[in-house]
Every structure is written in structure tokens, then in C-alpha cells.
């Protein structure tokens, strides 16, 4: 079967989407389609039915509630990066989304989609983890919140259950300072070779490195040294991480980049 022949399921409310998700185990969730579309077009996926979230208005809301940023799963990267509240309150987050691919992709790709696809070479997960964001997962059984850091379990694997939908991302009030650094080794529109997100809240430093392993990498004990130890923390991250070897860089190359980029990110915080 081809995508053109797939049954099109188009709920207009979250409840209806959840009911379909539970009833139709054969249906694949479709958000912006920038990831899934490639899988289908290249013959890696052949879903008999597509459960499109495009008509669910509840999933497109972007709001600030008690200082917390609440991002509906269907908010696009472009909408997020251009939102004045996000640019002023969470500028590093706006920047991380603005560095994804091209405007054409960002106009289509959604915040829920980039987390649910769990691609190791994505930009947003490391930044969201550094900001201590959580996702809200809904199912007919109820609702649960999971830290972004715990959502991604491995390559293209999350803890989202078969009957769950990722409905919202909640980002706590912004830390005093945060930064996102994307190191590309090929074209300016490419995915990162090494992605470093760092944030400082009070005395607490959080450094999360993305695109170098199956999941975003965070070492609280290393971060406990504090922002004054930028070079030592960079070296420690490079030693602790077992980097992947892919078209964007060998493991040895990545180790060197991690040490430098982590140091630079921490220095940019101070
Ligand atoms: C040319 C190109 C360049 C790119 N460059 C970058 C880059 O530089 N940096 C980067 O970070 N990313 C990059 N990407 C990846 C892009 O950001 C992702 O493809 C996109 O974020 C996925 O979002 P989507 O809404 O299109 O998801 P979809 O393709 O619709 O879905 C992705 C997956 O998530 C599942 N899913 C989607 N929404 C939900 C939900 N709410 N609940 C449960 N499951 C869900 C789907 O079933 C599917 O498995 C690039 C993509 C392209 C095509």
C-alpha cells in the first residue's frame, strides 16, 4: 500500500484523536509529516491508516501560564521561534528552534513531532532538557507528565505508549541564563554534528549535549563543578560520552568538538 492509499483519519478534538488512537492500532500518528513523509516516500514505512492531528485546534495553543511556557504538540517550529513571548522569555529556546533546517521545514515541523520521532540528531531535545521541560502525555487511561530527559529512550524510541499522544510541552520559567550552540560539519541547513544546550538557574548548571549518542547526554555530577570550571567540564563530557560515528563526524572528531563546544557554551553563560 502507498501513502496515497492509506486511510485518512482526521479527528477535530483531542478526545476524538485519543479514541481513534486507542481503537486503531494500525494507524500511524501524523503531525507535520516532515519525518514520516520521508519514511513513507522512501518505502521505510507503509501505514495502512494515518491519524492526522492537523485538525485538532487544542494542540496548536501556545500560552504562558504562571510563568510556565505551554506549547501545544502541533505548534510549528516557526510559530515557536517567532512568538514574542518565547523570544523575550526563553530566547535560547527560540534560537534552538530557529536553527532547525530551513524556514520551509520549520513551517511544517511540529514541537510534538520532533520529540516523538526521537531522532538522535535533532536540535530541540537537548535545549528542552536543559530547560527542564516536561511533556504531557494523554491516553484514555489518563494523563502523565514525563521529563524530556526521560522521554527519549534510544534511537527513534520513546516511552510514549501505543495508546498515548504527546499533547503539550511545559517549559518552567526561564533560568537566569541559557544558551544553545549548534555545531554543523556539513551544510548550514544540516542537522547538528554536536549540539550543546546549557543553562544556569541559581547556582545550578545544566549542560545537555545532543546529536552525539542515542539520547541527549547530561551528567549532573560533572555539572556540579559549576560554571567556573568550563574547560574541565568540557573535557569531562568528552571523556564520559561514547560518541557515535556517522557522516557528520567520527567518534574521535566528535570528542574534540564536544570538549570545545561545552566549554564555549558554559563560558557564554558567564
Ligand atoms: C530537510 C530536513 C532537514 C531537517 N533538519 C533538521 C535540523 O537541522 N534539526 C532538527 O532538529 N531537525 C531537523 N529535521 C527534522 C525535523 O525537525 C523533524 O522531521 C520534525 O520535527 C518532525 O516533526 P513533524 O511534525 O513533521 O513530525 P511527523 O513527521 O508528522 O511525525 C514524526 C513522528 O512522531 C510521531 N508523532 C508526531 N506527533 C506526535 C504526537 N503528538 N504524539 C505522538 N506521536 C507523534 C509520528 O507518528 C512519527 O512517528 C529536518 C527535517 C527535514 C525534512
JSON list of N, CA, C and O and ligand atoms in Angstrom, two decimals, residues 21 28-38 53 73 77 99-101 105 108-110 112-114 116-117 121-124 160 164-167 182 189-192, ligand 1:
[
{"chain": "A", "resi": 21, "resn": "UNK", "atom": "N", "xyz": [-6.87, 6.72, 18.51]},
{"chain": "A", "resi": 21, "resn": "UNK", "atom": "CA", "xyz": [-5.54, 6.15, 18.83]},
{"chain": "A", "resi": 21, "resn": "UNK", "atom": "C", "xyz": [-5.71, 4.80, 19.54]},
{"chain": "A", "resi": 21, "resn": "UNK", "atom": "O", "xyz": [-4.96, 3.86, 19.30]},
{"chain": "A", "resi": 28, "resn": "UNK", "atom": "N", "xyz": [-0.98, 5.25, 12.04]},
{"chain": "A", "resi": 28, "resn": "UNK", "atom": "CA", "xyz": [0.23, 5.96, 12.45]},
{"chain": "A", "resi": 28, "resn": "UNK", "atom": "C", "xyz": [-0.11, 7.44, 12.64]},
{"chain": "A", "resi": 28, "resn": "UNK", "atom": "O", "xyz": [-0.75, 8.06, 11.77]},
{"chain": "A", "resi": 29, "resn": "UNK", "atom": "N", "xyz": [0.34, 8.00, 13.76]},
{"chain": "A", "resi": 29, "resn": "UNK", "atom": "CA", "xyz": [0.08, 9.42, 14.04]},
{"chain": "A", "resi": 29, "resn": "UNK", "atom": "C", "xyz": [0.87, 10.27, 13.05]},
{"chain": "A", "resi": 29, "resn": "UNK", "atom": "O", "xyz": [2.05, 10.04, 12.80]},
{"chain": "A", "resi": 30, "resn": "UNK", "atom": "N", "xyz": [0.19, 11.29, 12.51]},
{"chain": "A", "resi": 30, "resn": "UNK", "atom": "CA", "xyz": [0.82, 12.21, 11.58]},
{"chain": "A", "resi": 30, "resn": "UNK", "atom": "C", "xyz": [0.69, 13.63, 12.13]},
{"chain": "A", "resi": 30, "resn": "UNK", "atom": "O", "xyz": [-0.41, 14.09, 12.44]},
{"chain": "A", "resi": 31, "resn": "UNK", "atom": "N", "xyz": [1.85, 14.31, 12.26]},
{"chain": "A", "resi": 31, "resn": "UNK", "atom": "CA", "xyz": [1.81, 15.71, 12.71]},
{"chain": "A", "resi": 31, "resn": "UNK", "atom": "C", "xyz": [2.16, 16.59, 11.50]},
{"chain": "A", "resi": 31, "resn": "UNK", "atom": "O", "xyz": [1.34, 16.73, 10.60]},
{"chain": "A", "resi": 32, "resn": "UNK", "atom": "N", "xyz": [3.38, 17.12, 11.43]},
{"chain": "A", "resi": 32, "resn": "UNK", "atom": "CA", "xyz": [3.76, 17.93, 10.27]},
{"chain": "A", "resi": 32, "resn": "UNK", "atom": "C", "xyz": [4.16, 17.09, 9.07]},
{"chain": "A", "resi": 32, "resn": "UNK", "atom": "O", "xyz": [4.20, 17.58, 7.94]},
{"chain": "A", "resi": 33, "resn": "UNK", "atom": "N", "xyz": [4.50, 15.85, 9.31]},
{"chain": "A", "resi": 33, "resn": "UNK", "atom": "CA", "xyz": [4.82, 14.92, 8.22]},
{"chain": "A", "resi": 33, "resn": "UNK", "atom": "C", "xyz": [6.23, 15.05, 7.65]},
{"chain": "A", "resi": 33, "resn": "UNK", "atom": "O", "xyz": [6.58, 14.35, 6.71]},
{"chain": "A", "resi": 34, "resn": "UNK", "atom": "N", "xyz": [7.08, 15.89, 8.25]},
{"chain": "A", "resi": 34, "resn": "UNK", "atom": "CA", "xyz": [8.42, 16.08, 7.66]},
{"chain": "A", "resi": 34, "resn": "UNK", "atom": "C", "xyz": [9.33, 14.88, 7.89]},
{"chain": "A", "resi": 34, "resn": "UNK", "atom": "O", "xyz": [10.26, 14.64, 7.14]},
{"chain": "A", "resi": 35, "resn": "UNK", "atom": "N", "xyz": [9.06, 14.13, 8.93]},
{"chain": "A", "resi": 35, "resn": "UNK", "atom": "CA", "xyz": [9.83, 12.92, 9.24]},
{"chain": "A", "resi": 35, "resn": "UNK", "atom": "C", "xyz": [9.11, 11.71, 8.62]},
{"chain": "A", "resi": 35, "resn": "UNK", "atom": "O", "xyz": [9.68, 10.95, 7.85]},
{"chain": "A", "resi": 36, "resn": "UNK", "atom": "N", "xyz": [7.83, 11.60, 8.93]},
{"chain": "A", "resi": 36, "resn": "UNK", "atom": "CA", "xyz": [7.05, 10.45, 8.46]},
{"chain": "A", "resi": 36, "resn": "UNK", "atom": "C", "xyz": [6.96, 10.44, 6.94]},
{"chain": "A", "resi": 36, "resn": "UNK", "atom": "O", "xyz": [7.03, 9.38, 6.31]},
{"chain": "A", "resi": 37, "resn": "UNK", "atom": "N", "xyz": [6.82, 11.61, 6.35]},
{"chain": "A", "resi": 37, "resn": "UNK", "atom": "CA", "xyz": [6.70, 11.69, 4.88]},
{"chain": "A", "resi": 37, "resn": "UNK", "atom": "C", "xyz": [7.92, 11.10, 4.19]},
{"chain": "A", "resi": 37, "resn": "UNK", "atom": "O", "xyz": [7.79, 10.40, 3.18]},
{"chain": "A", "resi": 38, "resn": "UNK", "atom": "N", "xyz": [9.10, 11.36, 4.75]},
{"chain": "A", "resi": 38, "resn": "UNK", "atom": "CA", "xyz": [10.32, 10.82, 4.14]},
{"chain": "A", "resi": 38, "resn": "UNK", "atom": "C", "xyz": [10.33, 9.29, 4.28]},
{"chain": "A", "resi": 38, "resn": "UNK", "atom": "O", "xyz": [10.65, 8.57, 3.34]},
{"chain": "A", "resi": 53, "resn": "UNK", "atom": "N", "xyz": [-3.21, 14.82, 13.13]},
{"chain": "A", "resi": 53, "resn": "UNK", "atom": "CA", "xyz": [-3.56, 15.71, 14.25]},
{"chain": "A", "resi": 53, "resn": "UNK", "atom": "C", "xyz": [-3.77, 17.14, 13.76]},
{"chain": "A", "resi": 53, "resn": "UNK", "atom": "O", "xyz": [-4.00, 18.05, 14.54]},
{"chain": "A", "resi": 73, "resn": "UNK", "atom": "N", "xyz": [1.36, 20.39, 21.15]},
{"chain": "A", "resi": 73, "resn": "UNK", "atom": "CA", "xyz": [2.20, 19.49, 20.34]},
{"chain": "A", "resi": 73, "resn": "UNK", "atom": "C", "xyz": [2.22, 19.88, 18.87]},
{"chain": "A", "resi": 73, "resn": "UNK", "atom": "O", "xyz": [3.20, 19.64, 18.17]},
{"chain": "A", "resi": 77, "resn": "UNK", "atom": "N", "xyz": [7.62, 24.70, 14.53]},
{"chain": "A", "resi": 77, "resn": "UNK", "atom": "CA", "xyz": [8.90, 25.29, 14.94]},
{"chain": "A", "resi": 77, "resn": "UNK", "atom": "C", "xyz": [8.89, 26.79, 14.64]},
{"chain": "A", "resi": 77, "resn": "UNK", "atom": "O", "xyz": [9.37, 27.60, 15.42]},
{"chain": "A", "resi": 99, "resn": "UNK", "atom": "N", "xyz": [17.21, 27.36, 14.51]},
{"chain": "A", "resi": 99, "resn": "UNK", "atom": "CA", "xyz": [18.38, 26.79, 13.84]},
{"chain": "A", "resi": 99, "resn": "UNK", "atom": "C", "xyz": [18.08, 25.45, 13.16]},
{"chain": "A", "resi": 99, "resn": "UNK", "atom": "O", "xyz": [18.95, 24.84, 12.56]},
{"chain": "A", "resi": 100, "resn": "UNK", "atom": "N", "xyz": [16.84, 24.99, 13.27]},
{"chain": "A", "resi": 100, "resn": "UNK", "atom": "CA", "xyz": [16.48, 23.72, 12.62]},
{"chain": "A", "resi": 100, "resn": "UNK", "atom": "C", "xyz": [16.30, 23.94, 11.12]},
{"chain": "A", "resi": 100, "resn": "UNK", "atom": "O", "xyz": [15.55, 24.82, 10.69]},
{"chain": "A", "resi": 101, "resn": "UNK", "atom": "N", "xyz": [17.00, 23.16, 10.34]},
{"chain": "A", "resi": 101, "resn": "UNK", "atom": "CA", "xyz": [16.79, 23.07, 8.88]},
{"chain": "A", "resi": 101, "resn": "UNK", "atom": "C", "xyz": [16.59, 24.43, 8.22]},
{"chain": "A", "resi": 101, "resn": "UNK", "atom": "O", "xyz": [17.40, 25.33, 8.38]},
{"chain": "A", "resi": 105, "resn": "UNK", "atom": "N", "xyz": [11.01, 23.84, 6.19]},
{"chain": "A", "resi": 105, "resn": "UNK", "atom": "CA", "xyz": [10.80, 22.69, 7.09]},
{"chain": "A", "resi": 105, "resn": "UNK", "atom": "C", "xyz": [10.17, 23.17, 8.40]},
{"chain": "A", "resi": 105, "resn": "UNK", "atom": "O", "xyz": [9.22, 22.56, 8.92]},
{"chain": "A", "resi": 108, "resn": "UNK", "atom": "N", "xyz": [6.47, 23.58, 8.84]},
{"chain": "A", "resi": 108, "resn": "UNK", "atom": "CA", "xyz": [5.68, 22.35, 8.81]},
{"chain": "A", "resi": 108, "resn": "UNK", "atom": "C", "xyz": [5.94, 21.49, 10.06]},
{"chain": "A", "resi": 108, "resn": "UNK", "atom": "O", "xyz": [5.02, 20.92, 10.63]},
{"chain": "A", "resi": 109, "resn": "UNK", "atom": "N", "xyz": [7.21, 21.41, 10.46]},
{"chain": "A", "resi": 109, "resn": "UNK", "atom": "CA", "xyz": [7.59, 20.52, 11.58]},
{"chain": "A", "resi": 109, "resn": "UNK", "atom": "C", "xyz": [7.00, 21.02, 12.90]},
{"chain": "A", "resi": 109, "resn": "UNK", "atom": "O", "xyz": [6.98, 22.22, 13.16]},
{"chain": "A", "resi": 110, "resn": "UNK", "atom": "N", "xyz": [6.57, 20.09, 13.72]},
{"chain": "A", "resi": 110, "resn": "UNK", "atom": "CA", "xyz": [5.93, 20.46, 14.98]},
{"chain": "A", "resi": 110, "resn": "UNK", "atom": "C", "xyz": [6.79, 20.10, 16.20]},
{"chain": "A", "resi": 110, "resn": "UNK", "atom": "O", "xyz": [7.66, 19.23, 16.12]},
{"chain": "A", "resi": 112, "resn": "UNK", "atom": "N", "xyz": [5.71, 18.61, 18.91]},
{"chain": "A", "resi": 112, "resn": "UNK", "atom": "CA", "xyz": [5.42, 17.23, 19.31]},
{"chain": "A", "resi": 112, "resn": "UNK", "atom": "C", "xyz": [6.14, 16.23, 18.41]},
{"chain": "A", "resi": 112, "resn": "UNK", "atom": "O", "xyz": [6.67, 15.22, 18.88]},
{"chain": "A", "resi": 113, "resn": "UNK", "atom": "N", "xyz": [6.17, 16.53, 17.12]},
{"chain": "A", "resi": 113, "resn": "UNK", "atom": "CA", "xyz": [6.78, 15.61, 16.15]},
{"chain": "A", "resi": 113, "resn": "UNK", "atom": "C", "xyz": [8.26, 15.43, 16.38]},
{"chain": "A", "resi": 113, "resn": "UNK", "atom": "O", "xyz": [8.77, 14.31, 16.33]},
{"chain": "A", "resi": 114, "resn": "UNK", "atom": "N", "xyz": [8.96, 16.53, 16.68]},
{"chain": "A", "resi": 114, "resn": "UNK", "atom": "CA", "xyz": [10.41, 16.39, 16.83]},
{"chain": "A", "resi": 114, "resn": "UNK", "atom": "C", "xyz": [10.77, 15.62, 18.10]},
{"chain": "A", "resi": 114, "resn": "UNK", "atom": "O", "xyz": [11.79, 14.94, 18.14]},
{"chain": "A", "resi": 116, "resn": "UNK", "atom": "N", "xyz": [8.63, 13.24, 19.47]},
{"chain": "A", "resi": 116, "resn": "UNK", "atom": "CA", "xyz": [8.12, 11.86, 19.30]},
{"chain": "A", "resi": 116, "resn": "UNK", "atom": "C", "xyz": [8.97, 11.07, 18.32]},
{"chain": "A", "resi": 116, "resn": "UNK", "atom": "O", "xyz": [9.05, 9.85, 18.43]},
{"chain": "A", "resi": 117, "resn": "UNK", "atom": "N", "xyz": [9.61, 11.74, 17.36]},
{"chain": "A", "resi": 117, "resn": "UNK", "atom": "CA", "xyz": [10.41, 10.94, 16.42]},
{"chain": "A", "resi": 117, "resn": "UNK", "atom": "C", "xyz": [11.75, 10.53, 17.03]},
{"chain": "A", "resi": 117, "resn": "UNK", "atom": "O", "xyz": [12.38, 9.59, 16.59]},
{"chain": "A", "resi": 121, "resn": "UNK", "atom": "N", "xyz": [19.76, 13.17, 16.08]},
{"chain": "A", "resi": 121, "resn": "UNK", "atom": "CA", "xyz": [20.43, 14.38, 15.56]},
{"chain": "A", "resi": 121, "resn": "UNK", "atom": "C", "xyz": [19.49, 15.58, 15.49]},
{"chain": "A", "resi": 121, "resn": "UNK", "atom": "O", "xyz": [19.65, 16.44, 14.63]},
{"chain": "A", "resi": 122, "resn": "UNK", "atom": "N", "xyz": [18.52, 15.65, 16.38]},
{"chain": "A", "resi": 122, "resn": "UNK", "atom": "CA", "xyz": [17.63, 16.81, 16.40]},
{"chain": "A", "resi": 122, "resn": "UNK", "atom": "C", "xyz": [18.16, 17.88, 17.34]},
{"chain": "A", "resi": 122, "resn": "UNK", "atom": "O", "xyz": [18.86, 17.58, 18.31]},
{"chain": "A", "resi": 123, "resn": "UNK", "atom": "N", "xyz": [17.79, 19.14, 17.06]},
{"chain": "A", "resi": 123, "resn": "UNK", "atom": "CA", "xyz": [18.23, 20.25, 17.91]},
{"chain": "A", "resi": 123, "resn": "UNK", "atom": "C", "xyz": [17.39, 20.42, 19.18]},
{"chain": "A", "resi": 123, "resn": "UNK", "atom": "O", "xyz": [17.95, 20.59, 20.27]},
{"chain": "A", "resi": 124, "resn": "UNK", "atom": "N", "xyz": [16.05, 20.46, 19.07]},
{"chain": "A", "resi": 124, "resn": "UNK", "atom": "CA", "xyz": [15.26, 20.86, 20.24]},
{"chain": "A", "resi": 124, "resn": "UNK", "atom": "C", "xyz": [15.39, 19.99, 21.50]},
{"chain": "A", "resi": 124, "resn": "UNK", "atom": "O", "xyz": [15.34, 20.55, 22.62]},
{"chain": "A", "resi": 160, "resn": "UNK", "atom": "N", "xyz": [6.56, 6.85, 24.94]},
{"chain": "A", "resi": 160, "resn": "UNK", "atom": "CA", "xyz": [5.14, 7.10, 24.61]},
{"chain": "A", "resi": 160, "resn": "UNK", "atom": "C", "xyz": [4.48, 5.75, 24.32]},
{"chain": "A", "resi": 160, "resn": "UNK", "atom": "O", "xyz": [4.93, 5.00, 23.45]},
{"chain": "A", "resi": 164, "resn": "UNK", "atom": "N", "xyz": [-1.04, 6.42, 23.68]},
{"chain": "A", "resi": 164, "resn": "UNK", "atom": "CA", "xyz": [-0.82, 7.80, 24.15]},
{"chain": "A", "resi": 164, "resn": "UNK", "atom": "C", "xyz": [-0.53, 8.75, 22.99]},
{"chain": "A", "resi": 164, "resn": "UNK", "atom": "O", "xyz": [0.03, 8.36, 21.97]},
{"chain": "A", "resi": 165, "resn": "UNK", "atom": "N", "xyz": [-0.86, 10.03, 23.25]},
{"chain": "A", "resi": 165, "resn": "UNK", "atom": "CA", "xyz": [-0.46, 11.12, 22.36]},
{"chain": "A", "resi": 165, "resn": "UNK", "atom": "C", "xyz": [0.31, 12.13, 23.17]},
{"chain": "A", "resi": 165, "resn": "UNK", "atom": "O", "xyz": [-0.02, 12.42, 24.33]},
{"chain": "A", "resi": 166, "resn": "UNK", "atom": "N", "xyz": [1.34, 12.67, 22.55]},
{"chain": "A", "resi": 166, "resn": "UNK", "atom": "CA", "xyz": [2.07, 13.77, 23.19]},
{"chain": "A", "resi": 166, "resn": "UNK", "atom": "C", "xyz": [1.22, 15.02, 22.92]},
{"chain": "A", "resi": 166, "resn": "UNK", "atom": "O", "xyz": [1.00, 15.39, 21.76]},
{"chain": "A", "resi": 167, "resn": "UNK", "atom": "N", "xyz": [0.70, 15.63, 23.97]},
{"chain": "A", "resi": 167, "resn": "UNK", "atom": "CA", "xyz": [-0.24, 16.75, 23.79]},
{"chain": "A", "resi": 167, "resn": "UNK", "atom": "C", "xyz": [0.40, 18.11, 24.02]},
{"chain": "A", "resi": 167, "resn": "UNK", "atom": "O", "xyz": [0.00, 19.09, 23.38]},
{"chain": "A", "resi": 182, "resn": "UNK", "atom": "N", "xyz": [24.95, 25.14, 18.15]},
{"chain": "A", "resi": 182, "resn": "UNK", "atom": "CA", "xyz": [24.80, 24.06, 17.17]},
{"chain": "A", "resi": 182, "resn": "UNK", "atom": "C", "xyz": [26.05, 24.02, 16.31]},
{"chain": "A", "resi": 182, "resn": "UNK", "atom": "O", "xyz": [26.34, 24.98, 15.60]},
{"chain": "A", "resi": 189, "resn": "UNK", "atom": "N", "xyz": [22.27, 24.15, 6.54]},
{"chain": "A", "resi": 189, "resn": "UNK", "atom": "CA", "xyz": [20.91, 23.70, 6.87]},
{"chain": "A", "resi": 189, "resn": "UNK", "atom": "C", "xyz": [20.91, 22.30, 7.48]},
{"chain": "A", "resi": 189, "resn": "UNK", "atom": "O", "xyz": [19.87, 21.70, 7.68]},
{"chain": "A", "resi": 190, "resn": "UNK", "atom": "N", "xyz": [22.10, 21.77, 7.77]},
{"chain": "A", "resi": 190, "resn": "UNK", "atom": "CA", "xyz": [22.18, 20.39, 8.21]},
{"chain": "A", "resi": 190, "resn": "UNK", "atom": "C", "xyz": [21.78, 20.24, 9.68]},
{"chain": "A", "resi": 190, "resn": "UNK", "atom": "O", "xyz": [21.74, 21.21, 10.44]},
{"chain": "A", "resi": 191, "resn": "UNK", "atom": "N", "xyz": [21.54, 19.01, 10.03]},
{"chain": "A", "resi": 191, "resn": "UNK", "atom": "CA", "xyz": [21.35, 18.67, 11.44]},
{"chain": "A", "resi": 191, "resn": "UNK", "atom": "C", "xyz": [22.70, 18.84, 12.16]},
{"chain": "A", "resi": 191, "resn": "UNK", "atom": "O", "xyz": [23.74, 18.87, 11.52]},
{"chain": "A", "resi": 192, "resn": "UNK", "atom": "N", "xyz": [22.66, 18.92, 13.49]},
{"chain": "A", "resi": 192, "resn": "UNK", "atom": "CA", "xyz": [23.93, 19.14, 14.21]},
{"chain": "A", "resi": 192, "resn": "UNK", "atom": "C", "xyz": [24.85, 17.92, 14.18]},
{"chain": "A", "resi": 192, "resn": "UNK", "atom": "O", "xyz": [24.37, 16.78, 14.16]},
{"chain": "B", "resi": 1, "resn": "LIG", "atom": "C1", "xyz": [15.19, 18.54, 5.10]},
{"chain": "B", "resi": 1, "resn": "LIG", "atom": "C2", "xyz": [15.06, 18.36, 6.59]},
{"chain": "B", "resi": 1, "resn": "LIG", "atom": "C3", "xyz": [16.04, 18.91, 7.41]},
{"chain": "B", "resi": 1, "resn": "LIG", "atom": "C4", "xyz": [15.95, 18.77, 8.79]},
{"chain": "B", "resi": 1, "resn": "LIG", "atom": "N1", "xyz": [16.91, 19.35, 9.60]},
{"chain": "B", "resi": 1, "resn": "LIG", "atom": "C5", "xyz": [16.76, 19.31, 10.93]},
{"chain": "B", "resi": 1, "resn": "LIG", "atom": "C6", "xyz": [17.66, 20.00, 11.79]},
{"chain": "B", "resi": 1, "resn": "LIG", "atom": "O1", "xyz": [18.58, 20.69, 11.37]},
{"chain": "B", "resi": 1, "resn": "LIG", "atom": "N2", "xyz": [17.47, 19.90, 13.14]},
{"chain": "B", "resi": 1, "resn": "LIG", "atom": "C7", "xyz": [16.43, 19.18, 13.67]},
{"chain": "B", "resi": 1, "resn": "LIG", "atom": "O2", "xyz": [16.28, 19.17, 14.88]},
{"chain": "B", "resi": 1, "resn": "LIG", "atom": "N3", "xyz": [15.57, 18.52, 12.88]},
{"chain": "B", "resi": 1, "resn": "LIG", "atom": "C8", "xyz": [15.70, 18.58, 11.54]},
{"chain": "B", "resi": 1, "resn": "LIG", "atom": "N4", "xyz": [14.81, 17.94, 10.74]},
{"chain": "B", "resi": 1, "resn": "LIG", "atom": "C9", "xyz": [13.80, 17.08, 11.37]},
{"chain": "B", "resi": 1, "resn": "LIG", "atom": "C10", "xyz": [12.51, 17.77, 11.62]},
{"chain": "B", "resi": 1, "resn": "LIG", "atom": "O3", "xyz": [12.66, 18.73, 12.60]},
{"chain": "B", "resi": 1, "resn": "LIG", "atom": "C11", "xyz": [11.54, 16.68, 12.07]},
{"chain": "B", "resi": 1, "resn": "LIG", "atom": "O4", "xyz": [11.29, 15.92, 10.91]},
{"chain": "B", "resi": 1, "resn": "LIG", "atom": "C12", "xyz": [10.28, 17.24, 12.59]},
{"chain": "B", "resi": 1, "resn": "LIG", "atom": "O5", "xyz": [10.49, 17.96, 13.75]},
{"chain": "B", "resi": 1, "resn": "LIG", "atom": "C13", "xyz": [9.26, 16.18, 12.87]},
{"chain": "B", "resi": 1, "resn": "LIG", "atom": "O6", "xyz": [8.04, 16.86, 13.15]},
{"chain": "B", "resi": 1, "resn": "LIG", "atom": "P1", "xyz": [6.74, 16.60, 12.31]},
{"chain": "B", "resi": 1, "resn": "LIG", "atom": "O7", "xyz": [5.69, 17.43, 12.94]},
{"chain": "B", "resi": 1, "resn": "LIG", "atom": "O8", "xyz": [6.96, 16.79, 10.87]},
{"chain": "B", "resi": 1, "resn": "LIG", "atom": "O9", "xyz": [6.53, 15.06, 12.65]},
{"chain": "B", "resi": 1, "resn": "LIG", "atom": "P2", "xyz": [5.92, 13.85, 11.78]},
{"chain": "B", "resi": 1, "resn": "LIG", "atom": "O10", "xyz": [6.82, 13.52, 10.65]},
{"chain": "B", "resi": 1, "resn": "LIG", "atom": "O11", "xyz": [4.49, 14.10, 11.44]},
{"chain": "B", "resi": 1, "resn": "LIG", "atom": "O12", "xyz": [5.97, 12.70, 12.91]},
{"chain": "B", "resi": 1, "resn": "LIG", "atom": "C14", "xyz": [7.19, 12.28, 13.46]},
{"chain": "B", "resi": 1, "resn": "LIG", "atom": "C15", "xyz": [6.97, 11.04, 14.34]},
{"chain": "B", "resi": 1, "resn": "LIG", "atom": "O13", "xyz": [6.37, 11.40, 15.57]},
{"chain": "B", "resi": 1, "resn": "LIG", "atom": "C16", "xyz": [5.09, 10.78, 15.73]},
{"chain": "B", "resi": 1, "resn": "LIG", "atom": "N5", "xyz": [4.24, 11.84, 16.31]},
{"chain": "B", "resi": 1, "resn": "LIG", "atom": "C17", "xyz": [4.11, 13.10, 15.82]},
{"chain": "B", "resi": 1, "resn": "LIG", "atom": "N6", "xyz": [3.36, 13.86, 16.65]},
{"chain": "B", "resi": 1, "resn": "LIG", "atom": "C18", "xyz": [3.01, 13.05, 17.68]},
{"chain": "B", "resi": 1, "resn": "LIG", "atom": "C19", "xyz": [2.23, 13.27, 18.86]},
{"chain": "B", "resi": 1, "resn": "LIG", "atom": "N7", "xyz": [1.70, 14.48, 19.15]},
{"chain": "B", "resi": 1, "resn": "LIG", "atom": "N8", "xyz": [2.08, 12.23, 19.73]},
{"chain": "B", "resi": 1, "resn": "LIG", "atom": "C20", "xyz": [2.64, 11.02, 19.46]},
{"chain": "B", "resi": 1, "resn": "LIG", "atom": "N9", "xyz": [3.38, 10.76, 18.36]},
{"chain": "B", "resi": 1, "resn": "LIG", "atom": "C21", "xyz": [3.57, 11.76, 17.48]},
{"chain": "B", "resi": 1, "resn": "LIG", "atom": "C22", "xyz": [4.68, 10.30, 14.35]},
{"chain": "B", "resi": 1, "resn": "LIG", "atom": "O14", "xyz": [3.86, 9.14, 14.40]},
{"chain": "B", "resi": 1, "resn": "LIG", "atom": "C23", "xyz": [6.04, 10.00, 13.71]},
{"chain": "B", "resi": 1, "resn": "LIG", "atom": "O15", "xyz": [6.50, 8.73, 14.13]},
{"chain": "B", "resi": 1, "resn": "LIG", "atom": "C24", "xyz": [14.87, 18.06, 9.36]},
{"chain": "B", "resi": 1, "resn": "LIG", "atom": "C25", "xyz": [13.88, 17.50, 8.53]},
{"chain": "B", "resi": 1, "resn": "LIG", "atom": "C26", "xyz": [13.96, 17.65, 7.15]},
{"chain": "B", "resi": 1, "resn": "LIG", "atom": "C27", "xyz": [12.89, 17.08, 6.30]}
]
